[in-house]
């Protein structure tokens, strides 16, 4: 097996792209050997949904597309990144009781930590950013 396996897909910044991103990532993980009923699948599915939704909703039309990168390094660490070209980085907002949104990053950080992983944000060359989630991979790779 290669030290690094990676795939990516670029989608329009449209709400209809969120389930497409989720299906794409889950199909790739299944191809790499993660059983559909593995506990990590639900966490990854929610993480991808939140990251893709943020890329669609919070870029104010300044990012016509977003890219989802999926990387598996040495069958030890899974990295999922969602890149958009909007310059504003995610904000951790207080979760007020009346608030209907703004909790996505809190959820993502919690799911990452619960899986033994972490989240970080990196700048892109075009002034945008990639939000990365890294979690341990404990599945033999096919």
CSV table of C-alpha atoms in Angstrom, one decimal:
chain,number,residue,atom,x,y,z
A,1,UNK,CA,0.0,0.0,0.0
A,2,UNK,CA,1.1,3.5,-0.7
A,3,UNK,CA,2.1,5.7,2.2
A,4,UNK,CA,-0.5,8.2,1.2
A,5,UNK,CA,-3.8,7.6,-0.5
A,6,UNK,CA,-5.8,10.6,-1.5
A,7,UNK,CA,-8.9,11.6,-3.5
A,8,UNK,CA,-10.8,14.9,-3.9
A,9,UNK,CA,-13.9,16.2,-5.4
A,10,UNK,CA,-14.9,19.8,-6.2
A,11,UNK,CA,-18.5,20.7,-6.0
A,12,UNK,CA,-20.6,23.8,-6.5
A,13,UNK,CA,-21.3,25.9,-3.4
A,14,UNK,CA,-25.0,24.8,-3.4
A,15,UNK,CA,-26.9,23.1,-0.6
A,16,UNK,CA,-27.5,20.1,-3.0
A,17,UNK,CA,-23.8,19.5,-2.9
A,18,UNK,CA,-23.8,18.6,0.8
A,19,UNK,CA,-25.3,15.1,0.5
A,20,UNK,CA,-23.0,14.6,-2.6
A,21,UNK,CA,-20.0,15.4,-0.5
A,22,UNK,CA,-21.1,13.1,2.3
A,23,UNK,CA,-21.8,10.2,-0.1
A,24,UNK,CA,-18.5,10.7,-1.9
A,25,UNK,CA,-16.5,10.5,1.4
A,26,UNK,CA,-18.4,7.5,2.8
A,27,UNK,CA,-18.0,5.6,-0.5
A,28,UNK,CA,-14.2,6.3,-0.5
A,29,UNK,CA,-13.9,5.1,3.1
A,30,UNK,CA,-15.8,1.9,2.3
A,31,UNK,CA,-13.4,1.4,-0.6
A,32,UNK,CA,-10.5,1.7,1.8
A,33,UNK,CA,-12.1,-0.9,4.1
A,34,UNK,CA,-14.2,1.0,6.6
A,35,UNK,CA,-17.3,-1.1,7.2
A,36,UNK,CA,-20.6,0.8,6.7
A,37,UNK,CA,-21.6,-0.1,10.2
A,38,UNK,CA,-18.4,1.1,11.9
A,39,UNK,CA,-18.9,3.6,14.6
A,40,UNK,CA,-16.6,6.1,12.9
A,41,UNK,CA,-18.9,6.3,9.8
A,42,UNK,CA,-21.6,8.2,11.6
A,43,UNK,CA,-19.1,10.7,13.0
A,44,UNK,CA,-17.4,11.2,9.7
A,45,UNK,CA,-20.8,11.5,7.9
A,46,UNK,CA,-21.8,14.3,10.4
A,47,UNK,CA,-18.4,16.0,10.2
A,48,UNK,CA,-18.5,16.1,6.4
A,49,UNK,CA,-22.0,17.4,6.4
A,50,UNK,CA,-21.1,20.2,8.8
A,51,UNK,CA,-17.9,21.2,7.0
A,52,UNK,CA,-19.7,21.2,3.6
A,53,UNK,CA,-22.6,23.1,4.9
A,54,UNK,CA,-20.3,25.7,6.4
A,55,UNK,CA,-18.6,26.0,3.0
A,56,UNK,CA,-21.9,26.6,1.3
A,57,UNK,CA,-23.6,28.8,3.8
A,58,UNK,CA,-20.9,31.0,5.3
A,59,UNK,CA,-19.0,32.0,2.2
A,60,UNK,CA,-21.6,34.7,1.2
A,61,UNK,CA,-21.4,33.7,-2.4
A,62,UNK,CA,-17.6,34.5,-2.5
A,63,UNK,CA,-16.7,30.9,-3.1
A,64,UNK,CA,-18.5,29.4,-6.1
A,65,UNK,CA,-17.1,25.9,-5.3
A,66,UNK,CA,-15.7,23.9,-2.5
A,67,UNK,CA,-13.3,21.0,-2.5
A,68,UNK,CA,-13.4,17.9,-0.3
A,69,UNK,CA,-10.0,16.2,0.2
A,70,UNK,CA,-9.8,12.7,1.7
A,71,UNK,CA,-6.4,11.4,2.7
A,72,UNK,CA,-5.3,8.2,4.4
A,73,UNK,CA,-1.7,8.3,5.6
A,74,UNK,CA,0.1,5.0,6.2
A,75,UNK,CA,-3.2,3.5,7.2
A,76,UNK,CA,-2.8,5.4,10.5
A,77,UNK,CA,-4.5,8.7,10.1
A,78,UNK,CA,-7.6,9.8,8.1
A,79,UNK,CA,-7.6,13.5,7.1
A,80,UNK,CA,-10.7,15.2,5.6
A,81,UNK,CA,-10.4,18.7,4.4
A,82,UNK,CA,-13.0,21.1,3.0
A,83,UNK,CA,-11.5,24.0,1.1
A,84,UNK,CA,-13.3,27.2,0.0
A,85,UNK,CA,-12.0,30.5,-1.3
A,86,UNK,CA,-13.7,32.8,1.2
A,87,UNK,CA,-11.1,34.6,3.4
A,88,UNK,CA,-13.1,34.4,6.7
A,89,UNK,CA,-12.1,31.6,8.9
A,90,UNK,CA,-14.6,29.7,11.0
A,91,UNK,CA,-15.6,31.3,14.2
A,92,UNK,CA,-16.5,29.5,17.4
A,93,UNK,CA,-19.7,31.2,18.4
A,94,UNK,CA,-21.4,31.0,21.8
A,95,UNK,CA,-24.3,28.5,21.6
A,96,UNK,CA,-27.1,30.7,22.9
A,97,UNK,CA,-30.3,28.8,23.6
A,98,UNK,CA,-32.3,30.8,21.0
A,99,UNK,CA,-29.6,30.3,18.3
A,100,UNK,CA,-30.6,28.0,15.4
A,101,UNK,CA,-27.1,27.8,14.0
A,102,UNK,CA,-23.5,28.5,14.8
A,103,UNK,CA,-22.8,25.3,16.6
A,104,UNK,CA,-21.2,23.4,13.7
A,105,UNK,CA,-17.6,23.9,14.7
A,106,UNK,CA,-18.4,23.0,18.3
A,107,UNK,CA,-19.9,19.7,17.0
A,108,UNK,CA,-17.0,19.0,14.7
A,109,UNK,CA,-14.4,19.6,17.4
A,110,UNK,CA,-16.3,17.4,19.8
A,111,UNK,CA,-16.6,14.6,17.3
A,112,UNK,CA,-12.9,14.8,16.4
A,113,UNK,CA,-11.9,14.8,20.0
A,114,UNK,CA,-14.2,11.9,20.7
A,115,UNK,CA,-12.5,9.9,17.9
A,116,UNK,CA,-9.1,10.7,19.2
A,117,UNK,CA,-8.5,13.3,16.6
A,118,UNK,CA,-8.3,17.1,16.1
A,119,UNK,CA,-9.3,19.9,13.9
A,120,UNK,CA,-7.2,22.7,12.4
A,121,UNK,CA,-7.5,25.3,9.7
A,122,UNK,CA,-4.9,26.2,7.1
A,123,UNK,CA,-4.7,29.1,4.6
A,124,UNK,CA,-4.8,28.5,0.9
A,125,UNK,CA,-2.7,30.3,-1.7
A,126,UNK,CA,-5.7,32.1,-3.1
A,127,UNK,CA,-6.7,33.6,0.3
A,128,UNK,CA,-9.2,31.0,1.3
A,129,UNK,CA,-8.9,28.2,3.9
A,130,UNK,CA,-9.1,24.5,4.4
A,131,UNK,CA,-10.7,23.1,7.5
A,132,UNK,CA,-9.1,19.8,8.3
A,133,UNK,CA,-10.2,17.0,10.6
A,134,UNK,CA,-7.7,14.3,11.5
A,135,UNK,CA,-8.7,11.1,13.2
A,136,UNK,CA,-6.8,7.9,13.8
A,137,UNK,CA,-7.6,5.1,11.3
A,138,UNK,CA,-7.8,1.6,12.9
A,139,UNK,CA,-9.0,-0.4,10.0
A,140,UNK,CA,-6.9,-2.7,7.8
A,141,UNK,CA,-6.7,-1.1,4.3
A,142,UNK,CA,-7.8,-3.2,1.4
